[in-house]
Short mmCIF file of C-alpha atoms and ligand atoms in Angstrom, two decimals:
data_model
loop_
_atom_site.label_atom_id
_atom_site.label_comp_id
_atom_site.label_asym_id
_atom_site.label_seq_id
_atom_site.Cartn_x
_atom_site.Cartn_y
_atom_site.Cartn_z
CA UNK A 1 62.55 110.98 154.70
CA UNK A 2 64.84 113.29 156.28
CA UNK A 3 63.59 116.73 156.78
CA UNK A 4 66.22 120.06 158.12
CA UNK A 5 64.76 120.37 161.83
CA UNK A 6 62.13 117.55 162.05
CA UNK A 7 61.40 116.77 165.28
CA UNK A 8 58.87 113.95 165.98
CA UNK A 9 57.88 115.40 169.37
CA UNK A 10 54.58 116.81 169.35
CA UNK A 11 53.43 119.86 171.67
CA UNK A 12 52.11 119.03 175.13
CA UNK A 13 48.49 119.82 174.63
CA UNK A 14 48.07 120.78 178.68
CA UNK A 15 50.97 123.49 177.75
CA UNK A 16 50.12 127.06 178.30
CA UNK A 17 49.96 128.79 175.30
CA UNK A 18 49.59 132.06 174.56
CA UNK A 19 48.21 133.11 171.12
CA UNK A 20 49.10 137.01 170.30
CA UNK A 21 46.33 138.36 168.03
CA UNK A 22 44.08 135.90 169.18
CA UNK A 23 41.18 138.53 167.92
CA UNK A 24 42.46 138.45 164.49
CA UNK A 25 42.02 136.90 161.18
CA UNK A 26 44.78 134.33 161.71
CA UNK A 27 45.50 134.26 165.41
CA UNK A 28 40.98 133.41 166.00
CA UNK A 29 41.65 130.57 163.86
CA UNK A 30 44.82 129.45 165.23
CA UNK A 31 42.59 129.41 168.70
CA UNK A 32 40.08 127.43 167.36
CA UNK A 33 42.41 124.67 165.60
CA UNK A 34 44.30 124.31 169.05
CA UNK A 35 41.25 124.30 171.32
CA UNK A 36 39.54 121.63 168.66
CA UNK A 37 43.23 119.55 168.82
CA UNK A 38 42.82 119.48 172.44
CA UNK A 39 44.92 122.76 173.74
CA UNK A 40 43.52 122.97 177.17
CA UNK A 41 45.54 126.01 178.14
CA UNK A 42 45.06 128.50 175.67
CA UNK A 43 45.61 132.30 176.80
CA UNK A 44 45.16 135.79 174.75
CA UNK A 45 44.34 139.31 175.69
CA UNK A 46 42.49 142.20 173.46
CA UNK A 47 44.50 145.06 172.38
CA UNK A 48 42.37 147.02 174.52
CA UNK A 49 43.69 144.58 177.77
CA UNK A 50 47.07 144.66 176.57
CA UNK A 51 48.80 146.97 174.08
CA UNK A 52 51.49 145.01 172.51
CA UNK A 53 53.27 148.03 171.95
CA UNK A 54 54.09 149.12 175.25
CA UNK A 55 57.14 147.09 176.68
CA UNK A 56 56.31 147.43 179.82
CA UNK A 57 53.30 146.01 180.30
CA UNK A 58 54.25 142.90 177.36
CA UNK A 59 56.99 142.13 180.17
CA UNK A 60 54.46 142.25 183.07
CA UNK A 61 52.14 139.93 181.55
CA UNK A 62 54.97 137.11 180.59
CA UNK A 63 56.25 137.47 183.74
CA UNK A 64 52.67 136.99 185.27
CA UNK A 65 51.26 134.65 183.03
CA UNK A 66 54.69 132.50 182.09
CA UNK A 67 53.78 131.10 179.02
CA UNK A 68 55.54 127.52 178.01
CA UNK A 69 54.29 128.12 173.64
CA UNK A 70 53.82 131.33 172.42
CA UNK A 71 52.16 132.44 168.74
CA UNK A 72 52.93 135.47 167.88
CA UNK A 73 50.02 136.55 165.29
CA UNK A 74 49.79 140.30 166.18
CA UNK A 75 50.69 142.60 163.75
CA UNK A 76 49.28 145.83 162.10
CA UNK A 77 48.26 144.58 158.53
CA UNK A 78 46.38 146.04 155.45
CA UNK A 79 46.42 145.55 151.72
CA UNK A 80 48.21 147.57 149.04
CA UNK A 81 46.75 150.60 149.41
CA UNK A 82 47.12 150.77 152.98
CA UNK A 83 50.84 149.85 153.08
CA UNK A 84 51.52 152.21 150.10
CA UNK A 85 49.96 155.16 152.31
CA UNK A 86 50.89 154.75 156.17
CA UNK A 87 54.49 152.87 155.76
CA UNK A 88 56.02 154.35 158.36
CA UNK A 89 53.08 153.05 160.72
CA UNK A 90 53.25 149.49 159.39
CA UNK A 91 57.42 149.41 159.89
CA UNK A 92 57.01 151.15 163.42
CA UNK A 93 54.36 149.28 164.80
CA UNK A 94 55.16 145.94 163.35
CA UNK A 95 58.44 146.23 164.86
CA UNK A 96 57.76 147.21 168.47
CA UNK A 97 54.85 144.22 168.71
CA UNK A 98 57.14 141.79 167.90
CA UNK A 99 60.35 142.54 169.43
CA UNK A 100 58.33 143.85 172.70
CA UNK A 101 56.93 140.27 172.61
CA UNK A 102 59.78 138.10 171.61
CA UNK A 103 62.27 140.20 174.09
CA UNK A 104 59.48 139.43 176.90
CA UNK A 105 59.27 135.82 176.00
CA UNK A 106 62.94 135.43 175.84
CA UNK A 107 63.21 136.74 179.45
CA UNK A 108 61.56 134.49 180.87
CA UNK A 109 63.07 131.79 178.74
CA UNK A 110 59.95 130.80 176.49
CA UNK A 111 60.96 126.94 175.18
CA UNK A 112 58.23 127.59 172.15
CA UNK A 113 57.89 130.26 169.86
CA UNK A 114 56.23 130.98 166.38
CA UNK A 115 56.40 133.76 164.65
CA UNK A 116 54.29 134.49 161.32
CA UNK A 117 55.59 136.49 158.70
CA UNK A 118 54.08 137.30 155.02
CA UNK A 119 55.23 136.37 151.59
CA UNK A 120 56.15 140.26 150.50
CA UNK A 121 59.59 139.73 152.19
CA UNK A 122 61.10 137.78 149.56
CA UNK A 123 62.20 140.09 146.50
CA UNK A 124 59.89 141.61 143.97
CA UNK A 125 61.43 139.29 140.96
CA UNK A 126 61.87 136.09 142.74
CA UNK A 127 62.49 133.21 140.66
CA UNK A 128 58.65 131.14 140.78
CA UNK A 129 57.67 129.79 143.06
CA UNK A 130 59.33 131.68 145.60
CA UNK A 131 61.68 129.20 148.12
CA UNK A 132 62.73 129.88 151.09
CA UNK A 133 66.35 131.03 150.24
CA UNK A 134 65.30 133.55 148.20
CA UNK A 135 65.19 135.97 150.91
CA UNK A 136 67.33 138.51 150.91
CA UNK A 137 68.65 138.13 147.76
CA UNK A 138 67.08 141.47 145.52
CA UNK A 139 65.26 144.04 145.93
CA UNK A 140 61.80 144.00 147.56
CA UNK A 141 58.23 145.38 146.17
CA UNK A 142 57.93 149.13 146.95
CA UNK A 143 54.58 149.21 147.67
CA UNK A 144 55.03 147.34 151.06
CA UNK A 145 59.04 147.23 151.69
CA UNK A 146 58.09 148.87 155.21
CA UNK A 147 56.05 145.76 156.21
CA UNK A 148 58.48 143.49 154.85
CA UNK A 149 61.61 144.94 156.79
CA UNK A 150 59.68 144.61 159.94
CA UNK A 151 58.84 140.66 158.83
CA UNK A 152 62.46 140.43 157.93
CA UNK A 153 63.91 141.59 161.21
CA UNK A 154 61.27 138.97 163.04
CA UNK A 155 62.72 136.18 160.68
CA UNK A 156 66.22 137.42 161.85
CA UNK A 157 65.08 137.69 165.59
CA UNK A 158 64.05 134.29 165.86
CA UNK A 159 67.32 133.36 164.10
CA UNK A 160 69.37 134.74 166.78
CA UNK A 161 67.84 133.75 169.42
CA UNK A 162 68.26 129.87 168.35
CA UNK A 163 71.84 131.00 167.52
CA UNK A 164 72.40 132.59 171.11
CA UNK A 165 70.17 130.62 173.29
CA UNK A 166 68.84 127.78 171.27
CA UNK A 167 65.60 128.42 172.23
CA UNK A 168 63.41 126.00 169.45
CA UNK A 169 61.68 128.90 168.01
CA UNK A 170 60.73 129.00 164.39
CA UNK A 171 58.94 131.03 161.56
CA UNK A 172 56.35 130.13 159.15
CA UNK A 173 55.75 132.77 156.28
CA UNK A 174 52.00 132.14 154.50
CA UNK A 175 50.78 133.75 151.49
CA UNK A 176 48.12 136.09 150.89
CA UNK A 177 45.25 134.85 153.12
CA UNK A 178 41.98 135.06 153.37
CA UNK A 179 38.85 134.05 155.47
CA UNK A 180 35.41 134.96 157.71
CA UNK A 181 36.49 137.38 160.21
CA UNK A 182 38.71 139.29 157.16
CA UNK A 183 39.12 143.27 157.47
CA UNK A 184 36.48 143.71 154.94
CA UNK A 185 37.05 147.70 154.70
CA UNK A 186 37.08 149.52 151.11
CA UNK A 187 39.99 151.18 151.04
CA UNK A 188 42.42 148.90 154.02
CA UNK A 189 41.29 145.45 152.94
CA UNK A 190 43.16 143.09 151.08
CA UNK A 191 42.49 142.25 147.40
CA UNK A 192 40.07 139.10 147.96
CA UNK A 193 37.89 140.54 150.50
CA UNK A 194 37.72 143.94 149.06
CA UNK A 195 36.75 142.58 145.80
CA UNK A 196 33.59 140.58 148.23
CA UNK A 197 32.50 143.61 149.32
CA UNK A 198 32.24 145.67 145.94
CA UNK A 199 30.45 142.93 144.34
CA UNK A 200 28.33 142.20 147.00
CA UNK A 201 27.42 146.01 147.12
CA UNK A 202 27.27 146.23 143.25
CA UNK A 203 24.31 143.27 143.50
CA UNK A 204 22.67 145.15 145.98
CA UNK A 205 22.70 148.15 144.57
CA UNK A 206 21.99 147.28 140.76
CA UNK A 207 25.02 148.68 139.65
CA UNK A 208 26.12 147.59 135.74
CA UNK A 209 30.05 148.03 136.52
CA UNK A 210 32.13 147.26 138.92
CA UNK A 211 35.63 148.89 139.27
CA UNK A 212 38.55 146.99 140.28
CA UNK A 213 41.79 148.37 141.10
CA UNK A 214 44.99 147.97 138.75
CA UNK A 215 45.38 145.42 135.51
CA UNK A 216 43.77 142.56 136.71
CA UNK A 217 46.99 140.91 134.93
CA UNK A 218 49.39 140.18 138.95
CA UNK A 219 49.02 137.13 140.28
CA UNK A 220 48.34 135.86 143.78
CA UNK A 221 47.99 132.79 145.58
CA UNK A 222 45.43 132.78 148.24
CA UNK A 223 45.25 130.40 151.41
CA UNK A 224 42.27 129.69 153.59
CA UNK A 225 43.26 130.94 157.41
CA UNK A 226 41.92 127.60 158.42
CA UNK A 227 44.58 125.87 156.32
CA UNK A 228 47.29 128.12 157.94
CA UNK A 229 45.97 127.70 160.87
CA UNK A 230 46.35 123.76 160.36
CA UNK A 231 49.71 124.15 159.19
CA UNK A 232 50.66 126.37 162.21
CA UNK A 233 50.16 123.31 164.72
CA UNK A 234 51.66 121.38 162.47
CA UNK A 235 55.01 123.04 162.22
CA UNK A 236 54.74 123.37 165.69
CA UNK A 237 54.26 119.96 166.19
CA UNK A 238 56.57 118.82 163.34
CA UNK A 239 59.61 121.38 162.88
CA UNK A 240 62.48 122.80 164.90
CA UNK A 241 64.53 124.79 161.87
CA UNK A 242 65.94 128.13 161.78
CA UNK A 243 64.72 128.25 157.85
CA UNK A 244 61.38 129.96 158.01
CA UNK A 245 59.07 127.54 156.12
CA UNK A 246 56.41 128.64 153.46
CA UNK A 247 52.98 128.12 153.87
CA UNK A 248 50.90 128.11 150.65
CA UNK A 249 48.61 125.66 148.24
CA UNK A 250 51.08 126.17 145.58
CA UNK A 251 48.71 127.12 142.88
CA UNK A 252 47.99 130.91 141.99
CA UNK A 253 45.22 133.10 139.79
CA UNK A 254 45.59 135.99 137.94
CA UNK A 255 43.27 138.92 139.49
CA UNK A 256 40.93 139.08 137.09
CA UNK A 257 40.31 135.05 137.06
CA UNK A 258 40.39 135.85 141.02
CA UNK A 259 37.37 138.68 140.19
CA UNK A 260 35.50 135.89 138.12
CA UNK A 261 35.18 133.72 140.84
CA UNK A 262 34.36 136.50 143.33
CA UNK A 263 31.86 137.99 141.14
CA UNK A 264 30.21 134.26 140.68
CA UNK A 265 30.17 133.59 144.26
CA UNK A 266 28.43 136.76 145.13
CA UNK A 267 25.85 136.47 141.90
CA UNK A 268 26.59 139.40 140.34
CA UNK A 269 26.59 139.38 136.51
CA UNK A 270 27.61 142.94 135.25
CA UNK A 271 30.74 144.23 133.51
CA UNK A 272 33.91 144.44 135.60
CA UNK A 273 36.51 147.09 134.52
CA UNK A 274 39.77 147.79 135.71
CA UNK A 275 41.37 151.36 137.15
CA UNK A 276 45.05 151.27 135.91
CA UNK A 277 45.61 154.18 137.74
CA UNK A 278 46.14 152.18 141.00
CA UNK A 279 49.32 149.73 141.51
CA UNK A 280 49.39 146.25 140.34
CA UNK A 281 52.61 145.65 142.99
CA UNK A 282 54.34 143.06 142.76
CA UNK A 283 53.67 140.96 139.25
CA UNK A 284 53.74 137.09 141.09
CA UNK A 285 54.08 135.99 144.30
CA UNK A 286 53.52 132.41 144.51
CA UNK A 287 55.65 130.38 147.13
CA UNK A 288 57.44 127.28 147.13
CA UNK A 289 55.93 125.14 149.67
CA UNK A 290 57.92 121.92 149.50
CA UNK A 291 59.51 122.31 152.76
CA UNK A 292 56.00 122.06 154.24
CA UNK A 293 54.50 119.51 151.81
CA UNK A 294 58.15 117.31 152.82
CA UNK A 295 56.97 117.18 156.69
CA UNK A 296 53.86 115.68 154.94
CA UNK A 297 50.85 119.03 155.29
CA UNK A 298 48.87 120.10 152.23
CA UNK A 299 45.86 122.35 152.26
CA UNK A 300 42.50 120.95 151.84
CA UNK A 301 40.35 124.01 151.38
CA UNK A 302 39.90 124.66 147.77
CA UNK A 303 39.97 128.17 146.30
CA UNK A 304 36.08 128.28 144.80
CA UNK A 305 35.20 126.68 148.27
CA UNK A 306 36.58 129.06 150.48
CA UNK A 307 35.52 131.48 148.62
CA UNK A 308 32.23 130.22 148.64
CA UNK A 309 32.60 129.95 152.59
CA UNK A 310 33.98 133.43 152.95
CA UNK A 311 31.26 135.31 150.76
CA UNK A 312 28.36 133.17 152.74
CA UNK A 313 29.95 134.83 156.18
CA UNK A 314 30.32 138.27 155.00
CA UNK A 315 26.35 138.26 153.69
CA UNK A 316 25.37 137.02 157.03
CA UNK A 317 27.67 139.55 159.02
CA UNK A 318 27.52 142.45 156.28
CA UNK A 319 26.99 145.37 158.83
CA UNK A 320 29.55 144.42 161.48
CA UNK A 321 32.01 143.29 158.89
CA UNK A 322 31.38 146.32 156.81
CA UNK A 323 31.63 148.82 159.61
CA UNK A 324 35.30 147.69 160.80
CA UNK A 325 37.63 150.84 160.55
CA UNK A 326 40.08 150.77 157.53
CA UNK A 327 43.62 149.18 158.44
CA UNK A 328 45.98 151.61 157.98
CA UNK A 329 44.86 154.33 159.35
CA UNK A 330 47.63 156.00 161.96
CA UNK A 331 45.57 155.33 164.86
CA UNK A 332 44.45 151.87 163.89
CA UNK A 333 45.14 149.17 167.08
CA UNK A 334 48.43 147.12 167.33
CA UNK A 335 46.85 143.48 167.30
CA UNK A 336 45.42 142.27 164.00
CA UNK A 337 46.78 139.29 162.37
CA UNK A 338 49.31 138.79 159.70
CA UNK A 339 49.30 139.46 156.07
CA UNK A 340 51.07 142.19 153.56
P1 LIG B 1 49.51 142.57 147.60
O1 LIG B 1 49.43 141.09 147.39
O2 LIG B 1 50.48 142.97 148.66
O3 LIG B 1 49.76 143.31 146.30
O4 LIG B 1 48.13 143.07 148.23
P2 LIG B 1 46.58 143.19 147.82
O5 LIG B 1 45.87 141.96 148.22
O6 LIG B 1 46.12 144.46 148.45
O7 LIG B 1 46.51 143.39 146.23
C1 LIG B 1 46.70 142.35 145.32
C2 LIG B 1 46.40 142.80 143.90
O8 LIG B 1 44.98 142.99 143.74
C3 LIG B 1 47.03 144.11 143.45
O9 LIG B 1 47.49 143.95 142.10
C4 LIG B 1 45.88 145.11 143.49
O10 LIG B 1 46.03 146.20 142.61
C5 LIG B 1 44.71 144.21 143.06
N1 LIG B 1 43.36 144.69 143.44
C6 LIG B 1 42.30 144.82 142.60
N2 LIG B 1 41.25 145.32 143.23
C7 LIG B 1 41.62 145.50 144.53
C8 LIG B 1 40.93 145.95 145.69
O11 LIG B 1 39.77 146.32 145.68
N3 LIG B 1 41.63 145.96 146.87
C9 LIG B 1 42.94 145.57 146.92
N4 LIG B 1 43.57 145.58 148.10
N5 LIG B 1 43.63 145.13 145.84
C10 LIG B 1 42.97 145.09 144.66
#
């Protein structure tokens, strides 16, 4: 089969690698897939070691440290709500981290680069499922454009560089993800983790209704970070493009099926209503992922499993999970993970 960009040349496991984020929902689970493929080299730093948002010090430590593969899973993320509220914060942010980190890395000529993006850059009425040239071809989802355009212009970065240095650095765009370690917070989390927390507090607390935000009627697909995580090595291992490739399980739920499953893994059997007052955003979002699937990866963690998974995690680490600081909020720290 011929594949745009294969290359049958897998990564040098003694490499040096440096995995931005590595504290994150994605970039923690990136970590462990390399270390447990044999990665003996792996490097990351805390935001509180290294702000990824001041240049300065992002070119220090490249030109200290010399990484030969660089991840770049640092970004300010949060759910609708969030990115509805502080947009300017999630363009401004988003955009320094990543073009400190790719400008650093391209100074000292890094051969290996990924960069992970979010599948709210392609338009808001995408033909379904969403391919990769769909981008930039309509308008995009108000409710996080500001995210997007940052994602956009790191799609576009890497781009250029291949085009002006041909550096082999790619892009890999996953859908909406979710997994232990989530930002689990009420009012900054993401739709499948926020909807584990109300449930779980509703059983606690005896409560008869639960009350979810918008329709219930969008729908989402939802990825296991472990399976991105396994498809990050992958495309390192496996793909030298300048498309950025979708990474998704290429199935989707509607938000209330999503709530039925929540509500079943947590054990809670009262009535769920829905606040229409809140935004549904944008009404699918399900990608194409036959780009992927074509350099032969599909996902093997199942929706009610990884739920399952995810809910068992968040009962056994309730208070720290519960007690992480909203994302969003203007003075929330510059390395997360990815998401939008
Ligand atoms: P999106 O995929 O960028 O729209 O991000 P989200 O994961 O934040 O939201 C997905 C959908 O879930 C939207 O239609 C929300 O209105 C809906 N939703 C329902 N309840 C919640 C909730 O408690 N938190 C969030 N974030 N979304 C919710």
């Amino acid at each position: 089969m011929t594949v745009e960009g294969f290359v049958p040349s897998p990564i040098d496991r003694r490499a040096k690698t440096y995995i931005a984020g590595h504290r994150g929902l994605v970039g923690s689970s990136v970590w462990r897939r390399m270390g447990s493929e044999g990665f003996t080299n792996l490097i990351g730093r805390t935001s509180a070691e290294l702000d990824l948002t001041h240049r300065d010090e992002v070119f220090e430590f490249f030109k200290s440290e010399r990484p030969e593969v660089v991840v770049l899973a640092a970004a300010k993320v949060g759910g609708i709500l969030a990115n509805n509220t502080y947009p300017v914060d999630f363009l401004s942010t988003n955009l320094q981290i990543q073009t400190n980190v790719m400008d650093a890395a391209l100074a000292i000529g890094v051969p290996r680069l990924m960069f992970l993006g979010s599948s709210c850059i392609y338009p808001k009425y995408a033909e379904q499922p969403i391919r990769e040239d769909a981008l930039l071809t309509g308008l995009l989802e108000p409710t996080n454009d500001a995210y997007a355009i940052a994602k956009i212009a790191g799609i576009l970065h890497v781009q250029a560089v291949r085009r002006q240095y041909g550096l082999r650095w790619i892009s890999a765009m996953p859908t909406n993800l979710y997994g232990p370690g989530d930002n689990f917070s009420p009012e900054g989390s993401h739709v499948l983790p926020g909807l584990i927390r109300r449930y779980d507090e509703a059983k606690n607390s005896g409560a008869t209704t639960v009350t979810n935000w918008g329709s219930g009627t969008p729908r989402r697909e939802f990825l296991h970070v472990d399976d991105l995580a396994s498809a990050c090595l992958h495309l390192l291992d496996n793909y030298d493009g300048s498309k950025q490739v979708n990474v998704g399980t290429g199935s989707d739920v509607t938000i209330l099926e999503l709530a039925e499953i929540v509500a079943n893994a947590v054990g809670y059997s009262g009535i769920t209503q829905w606040d229409k007052t809140k935004p549904d955003g944008t009404p699918r979002k399900l990608l194409d992922i036959s780009t992927l699937t074509s350099l032969n990866w599909k996902p093997s963690i199942s929706l009610e499993e990884g739920i399952a998974q995810t809910v068992k995690w968040y009962v056994d680490n309730r208070h720290t999970a519960s007690a992480r600081r909203p994302s969003g909020a203007a003075e929330s720290v510059a390395s997360e993970t990815v998401g939008g």
